[in-house]
Structures are given as structure tokens and as C-alpha cells.
Tab-separated table of C-alpha atoms in Angstrom:
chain	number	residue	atom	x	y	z
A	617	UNK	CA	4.060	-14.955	-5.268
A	618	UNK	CA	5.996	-14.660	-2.003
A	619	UNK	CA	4.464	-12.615	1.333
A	620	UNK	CA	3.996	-9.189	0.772
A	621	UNK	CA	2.874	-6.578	3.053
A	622	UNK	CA	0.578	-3.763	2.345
A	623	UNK	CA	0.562	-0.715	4.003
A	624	UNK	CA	-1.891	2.434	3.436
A	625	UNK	CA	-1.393	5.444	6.415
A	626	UNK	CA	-3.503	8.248	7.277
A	627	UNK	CA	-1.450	11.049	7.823
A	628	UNK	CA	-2.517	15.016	8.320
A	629	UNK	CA	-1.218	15.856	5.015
A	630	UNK	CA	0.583	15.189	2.083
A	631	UNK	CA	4.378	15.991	2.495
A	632	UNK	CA	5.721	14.527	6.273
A	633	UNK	CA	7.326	17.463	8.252
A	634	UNK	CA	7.608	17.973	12.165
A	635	UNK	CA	4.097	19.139	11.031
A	636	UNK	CA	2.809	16.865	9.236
A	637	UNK	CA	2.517	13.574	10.886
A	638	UNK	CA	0.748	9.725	10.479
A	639	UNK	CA	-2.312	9.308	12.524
A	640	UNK	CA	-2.742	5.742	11.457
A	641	UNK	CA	-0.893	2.817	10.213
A	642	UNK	CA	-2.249	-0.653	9.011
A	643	UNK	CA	-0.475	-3.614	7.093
A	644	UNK	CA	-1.669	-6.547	5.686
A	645	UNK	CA	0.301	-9.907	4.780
A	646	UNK	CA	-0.741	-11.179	1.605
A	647	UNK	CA	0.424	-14.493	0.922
A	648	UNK	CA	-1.078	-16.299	-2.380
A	649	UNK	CA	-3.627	-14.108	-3.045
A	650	UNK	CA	-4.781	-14.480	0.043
A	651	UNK	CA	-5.082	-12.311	3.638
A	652	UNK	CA	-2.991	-14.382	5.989
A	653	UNK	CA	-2.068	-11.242	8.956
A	654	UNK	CA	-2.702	-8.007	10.265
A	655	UNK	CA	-1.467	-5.003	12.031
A	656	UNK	CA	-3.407	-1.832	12.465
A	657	UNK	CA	-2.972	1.385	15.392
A	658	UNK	CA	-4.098	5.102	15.651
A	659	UNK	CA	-0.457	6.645	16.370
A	660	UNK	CA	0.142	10.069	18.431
A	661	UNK	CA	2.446	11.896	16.752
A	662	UNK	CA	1.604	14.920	18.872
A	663	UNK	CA	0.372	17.329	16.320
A	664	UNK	CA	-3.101	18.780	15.427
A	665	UNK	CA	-5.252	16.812	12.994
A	666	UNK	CA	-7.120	19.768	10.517
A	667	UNK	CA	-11.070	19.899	10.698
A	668	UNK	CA	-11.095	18.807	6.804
A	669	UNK	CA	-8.587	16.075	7.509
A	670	UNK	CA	-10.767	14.800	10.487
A	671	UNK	CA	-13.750	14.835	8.523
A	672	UNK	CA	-12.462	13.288	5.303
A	673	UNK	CA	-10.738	9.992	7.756
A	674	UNK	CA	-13.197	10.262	10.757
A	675	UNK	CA	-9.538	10.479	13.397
A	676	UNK	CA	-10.420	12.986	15.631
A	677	UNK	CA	-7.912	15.088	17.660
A	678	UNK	CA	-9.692	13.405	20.744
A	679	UNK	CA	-8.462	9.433	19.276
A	680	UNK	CA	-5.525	10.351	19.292
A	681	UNK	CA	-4.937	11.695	22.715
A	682	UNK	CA	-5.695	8.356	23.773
A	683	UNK	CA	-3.584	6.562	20.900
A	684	UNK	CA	0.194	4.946	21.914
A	685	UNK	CA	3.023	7.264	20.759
A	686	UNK	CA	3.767	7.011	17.035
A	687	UNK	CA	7.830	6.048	18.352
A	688	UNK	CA	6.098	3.025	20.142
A	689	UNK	CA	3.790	1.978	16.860
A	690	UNK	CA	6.430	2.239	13.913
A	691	UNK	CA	8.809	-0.138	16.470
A	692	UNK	CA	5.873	-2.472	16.700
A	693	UNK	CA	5.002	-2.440	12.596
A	694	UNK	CA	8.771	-2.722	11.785
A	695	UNK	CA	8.780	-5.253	14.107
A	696	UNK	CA	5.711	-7.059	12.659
A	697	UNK	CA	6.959	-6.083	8.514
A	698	UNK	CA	10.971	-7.258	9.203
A	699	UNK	CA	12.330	-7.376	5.878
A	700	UNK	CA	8.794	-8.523	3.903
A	701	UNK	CA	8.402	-6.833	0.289
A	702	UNK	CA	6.367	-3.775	0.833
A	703	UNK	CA	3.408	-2.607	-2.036
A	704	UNK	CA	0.946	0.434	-1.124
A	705	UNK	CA	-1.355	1.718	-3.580
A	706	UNK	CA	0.073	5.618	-4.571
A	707	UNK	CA	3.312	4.035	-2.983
A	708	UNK	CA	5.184	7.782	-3.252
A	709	UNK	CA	3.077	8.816	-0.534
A	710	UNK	CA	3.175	5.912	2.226
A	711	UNK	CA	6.972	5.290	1.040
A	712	UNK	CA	7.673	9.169	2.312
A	713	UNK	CA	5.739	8.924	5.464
A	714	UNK	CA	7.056	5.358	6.018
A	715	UNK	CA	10.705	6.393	5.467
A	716	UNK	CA	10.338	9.307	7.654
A	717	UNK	CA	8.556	7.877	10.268
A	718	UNK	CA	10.989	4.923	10.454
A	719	UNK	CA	13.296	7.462	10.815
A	720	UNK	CA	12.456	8.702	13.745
A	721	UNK	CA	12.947	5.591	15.424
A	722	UNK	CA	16.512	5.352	14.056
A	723	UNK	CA	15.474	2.853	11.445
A	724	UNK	CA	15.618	2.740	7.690
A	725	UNK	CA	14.035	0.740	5.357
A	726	UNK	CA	15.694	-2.245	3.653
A	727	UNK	CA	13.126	-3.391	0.582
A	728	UNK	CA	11.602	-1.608	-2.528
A	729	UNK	CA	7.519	-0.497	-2.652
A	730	UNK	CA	6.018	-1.776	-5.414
A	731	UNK	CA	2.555	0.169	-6.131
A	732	UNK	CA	-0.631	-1.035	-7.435
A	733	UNK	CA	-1.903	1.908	-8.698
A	734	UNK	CA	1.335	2.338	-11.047
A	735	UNK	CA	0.523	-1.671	-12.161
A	736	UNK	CA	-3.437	-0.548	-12.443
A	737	UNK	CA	-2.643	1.848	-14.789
A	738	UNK	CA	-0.965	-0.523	-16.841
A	739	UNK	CA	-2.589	-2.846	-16.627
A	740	UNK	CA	-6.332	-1.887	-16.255
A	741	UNK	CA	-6.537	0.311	-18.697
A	742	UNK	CA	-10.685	0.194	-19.417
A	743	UNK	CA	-11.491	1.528	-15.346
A	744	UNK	CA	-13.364	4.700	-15.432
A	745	UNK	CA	-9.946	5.770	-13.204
A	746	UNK	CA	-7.772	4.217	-10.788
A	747	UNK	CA	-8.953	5.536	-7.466
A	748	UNK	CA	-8.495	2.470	-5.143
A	749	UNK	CA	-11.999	2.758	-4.539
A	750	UNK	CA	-12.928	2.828	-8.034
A	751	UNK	CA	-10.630	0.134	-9.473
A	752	UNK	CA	-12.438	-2.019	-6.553
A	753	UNK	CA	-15.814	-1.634	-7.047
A	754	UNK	CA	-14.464	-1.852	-11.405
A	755	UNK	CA	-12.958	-5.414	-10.644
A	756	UNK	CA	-15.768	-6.581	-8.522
A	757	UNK	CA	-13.859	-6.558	-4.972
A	758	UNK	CA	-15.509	-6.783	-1.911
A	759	UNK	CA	-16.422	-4.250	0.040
A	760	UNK	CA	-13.566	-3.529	3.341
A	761	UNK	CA	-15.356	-0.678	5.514
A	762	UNK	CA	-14.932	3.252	5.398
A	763	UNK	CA	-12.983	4.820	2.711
A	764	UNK	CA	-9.901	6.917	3.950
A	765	UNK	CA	-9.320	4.547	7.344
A	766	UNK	CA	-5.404	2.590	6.923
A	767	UNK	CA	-7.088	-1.056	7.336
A	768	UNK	CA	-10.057	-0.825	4.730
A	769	UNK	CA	-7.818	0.863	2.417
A	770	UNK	CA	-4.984	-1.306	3.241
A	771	UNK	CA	-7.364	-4.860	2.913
A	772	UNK	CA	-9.020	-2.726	-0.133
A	773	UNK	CA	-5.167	-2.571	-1.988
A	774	UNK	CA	-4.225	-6.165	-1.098
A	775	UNK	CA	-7.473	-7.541	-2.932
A	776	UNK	CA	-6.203	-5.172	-5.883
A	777	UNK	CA	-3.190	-6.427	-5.803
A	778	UNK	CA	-4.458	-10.534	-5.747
A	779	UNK	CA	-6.670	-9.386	-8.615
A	780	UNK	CA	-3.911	-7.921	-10.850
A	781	UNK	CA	-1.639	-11.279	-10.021
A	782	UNK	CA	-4.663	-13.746	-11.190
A	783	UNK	CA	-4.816	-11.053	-14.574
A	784	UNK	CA	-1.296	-11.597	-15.118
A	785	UNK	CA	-1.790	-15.243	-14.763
A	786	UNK	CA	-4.439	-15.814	-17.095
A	787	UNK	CA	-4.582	-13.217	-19.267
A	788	UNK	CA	-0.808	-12.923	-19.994
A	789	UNK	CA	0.124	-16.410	-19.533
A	790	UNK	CA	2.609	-15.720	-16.718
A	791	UNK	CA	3.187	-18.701	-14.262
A	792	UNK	CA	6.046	-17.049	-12.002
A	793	UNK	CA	5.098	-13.933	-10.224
A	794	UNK	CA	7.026	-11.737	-7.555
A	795	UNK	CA	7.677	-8.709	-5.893
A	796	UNK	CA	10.641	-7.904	-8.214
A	797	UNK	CA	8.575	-8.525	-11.643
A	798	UNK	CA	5.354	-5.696	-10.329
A	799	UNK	CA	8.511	-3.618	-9.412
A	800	UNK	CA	9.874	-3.794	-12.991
A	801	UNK	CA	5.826	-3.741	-14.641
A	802	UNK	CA	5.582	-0.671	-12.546
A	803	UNK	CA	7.669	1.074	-14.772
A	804	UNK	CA	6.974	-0.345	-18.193
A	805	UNK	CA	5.393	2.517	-20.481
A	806	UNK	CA	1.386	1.515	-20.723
A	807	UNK	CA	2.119	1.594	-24.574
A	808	UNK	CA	4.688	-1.366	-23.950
A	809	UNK	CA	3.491	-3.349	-21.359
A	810	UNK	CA	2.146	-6.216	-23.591
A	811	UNK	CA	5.584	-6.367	-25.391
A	812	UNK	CA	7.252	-6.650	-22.017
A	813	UNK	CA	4.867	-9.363	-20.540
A	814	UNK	CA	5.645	-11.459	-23.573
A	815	UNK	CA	9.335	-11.191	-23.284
A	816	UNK	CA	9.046	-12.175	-19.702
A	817	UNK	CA	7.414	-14.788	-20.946
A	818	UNK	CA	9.862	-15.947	-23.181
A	819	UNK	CA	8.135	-15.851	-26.068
């Protein structure tokens, strides 16, 4: 499977707004199943971070008065993504703060998300539920730091996402994998998935 990057943010809330804002970015190159790069900054977006929001990610209001702009951090991880396939794990949210914070800088994004928690769903079925930290500790994935901070979540995602391309392999038979194909699996009915692998297949 070709270089992807991962991305996971920490943001102040759920919907991005002059408001609401990214406090922290990291991505991760994954390249054969493997870890192979890494970006990861606090970003100042100049807003307040709520006292629930601090204590669920640990990012204080005082990190972040000390943190580079978030202008001069999204130029520095477009920079360092370019034109890579990008996957996040509940992709909706990082694609929205993504797009709008790329945006900002007068940039737009080029490539499609895919979203391992869309291709968990379909394709982990049996996992108690497919919290990123669940579906890790279900599959047997090391351990990447604190919960809710972008580079273990981000590093915690990519290993998801190696361990759903060796199921495909050798459960389903499939010797060709890429960004495109967990794109199209993303959206495959559960019900249906096993009828779609085997087509792909060419059985």
C-alpha cells in the first residue's frame, strides 16, 4: 500500500468556527505497515481552551501561549503532507478542522480521507466497540502514550490501520491494497462487505 498520512487534531470542540479552533496537530507517514515519519505541534489559534476540554487532552491555556501561531503550523504540515493520501480515524471530524484550518492559510486540500473507524466497523465486527482506544487494546496494538493527545492517537490510528491491511490480506485473500480500495470499503454496507471483497478479488 502506498504512503499514507495520518492525522488526529485536538481541537476545543467539535464543529470549527472563529471559536472553535485546533490546539494540536500530528501526522504520521505510514508506509508498508510501517511508521516511517512524523510531524507533531501545539498550535495558537488564539482562543480559550474550556476547563473540560483541558482536562480531557491535558493542553492548557498556558501551552499554548507559548505554542507557534496555528497560520505558521498548518504551512509547515501542508508542507510536510504535500499531496500524500490522508486517513484519520472519525475522518468527518479532522477532515472539517483540516479543511478549515487549511483554509485559513489560503490552501485547500487536494486528496480524499479515508477513515479507519468507517473500515473498523466493517470490518471488525466482534470489538466490544470501535473507540480507537478500544479497537487497539481488541487487536492487541501497542500501547502509544496518553489518550486524547494528536501523536498517540495519531501513531494509535496508523497501527489500526496496518492491522486492518494485514486482515484484508490474509483473511480476504487480497494481494493489492490502496488508498482508493479503504476509500471504496469505507462505504460498503457491513451486510455486504464480504460480497464486495470477493468481487475485488475477482472471484
Amino acid at each position: 500500500m502506498e504512503r499514507i498520512a495520518v492525522i488526529d487534531f485536538e481541537t476545543t470542540g467539535i464543529t470549527p468556527s472563529s471559536g472553535c479552533r485546533a490546539t494540536e496537530i500530528a501526522v504520521v507517514m505510514l508506509e508498508q505497515g510501517r511508521i516511517v515519519d512524523r510531524y507533531q505541534s501545539l498550535m495558537n489559534a488564539g482562543v480559550r481552551v474550556p476547563a473540560f476540554i483541558e482536562q480531557l487532552t491535558g493542553i492548557s491555556n498556558a501551552m499554548l501561549r507559548s505554542a507557534p501561531s496555528a497560520e505558521k503550523v498548518m504551512n509547515e504540515v501542508n508542507e510536510f503532507v504535500g499531496t500524500t493520501p490522508l486517513l484519520a480515524h472519525n475522518a468527518a471530524f479532522d477532515q472539517k478542522f483540516w479543511d478549515f484550518e487549511l483554509g485559513r492559510i489560503k490552501r485547500t486540500r487536494l486528496q480524499n480521507f479515508a477513515c479507519s473507524l468507517l473500515l473498523a466497523r466493517r470490518l471488525m465486527p466482534a470489538a466490544p466497540n470501535h473507540k480507537l482506544g478500544t479497537l487497539n487494546v481488541f487487536a492487541g496494538l501497542p500501547h502509544t502514550g496518553q489518550a486524547h493527545r494528536a501523536m498517540a492517537d495519531a501513531e494509535m490510528a496508523a497501527n489500526l490501520t496496518a492491522h486492518l491491511a494485514s486482515e484484508l490480506r490474509q483473511k480476504h485473500g487480497l494481494r493489492e491494497l490502496s488508498h482508493d480500495l479503504l476509500c471504496s470499503l469505507q462505504k460498503v454496507p457491513a451486510a455486504k462487505i464480504n460480497e464486495h471483497l470477493k468481487r475485488h478479488r475477482g472471484f
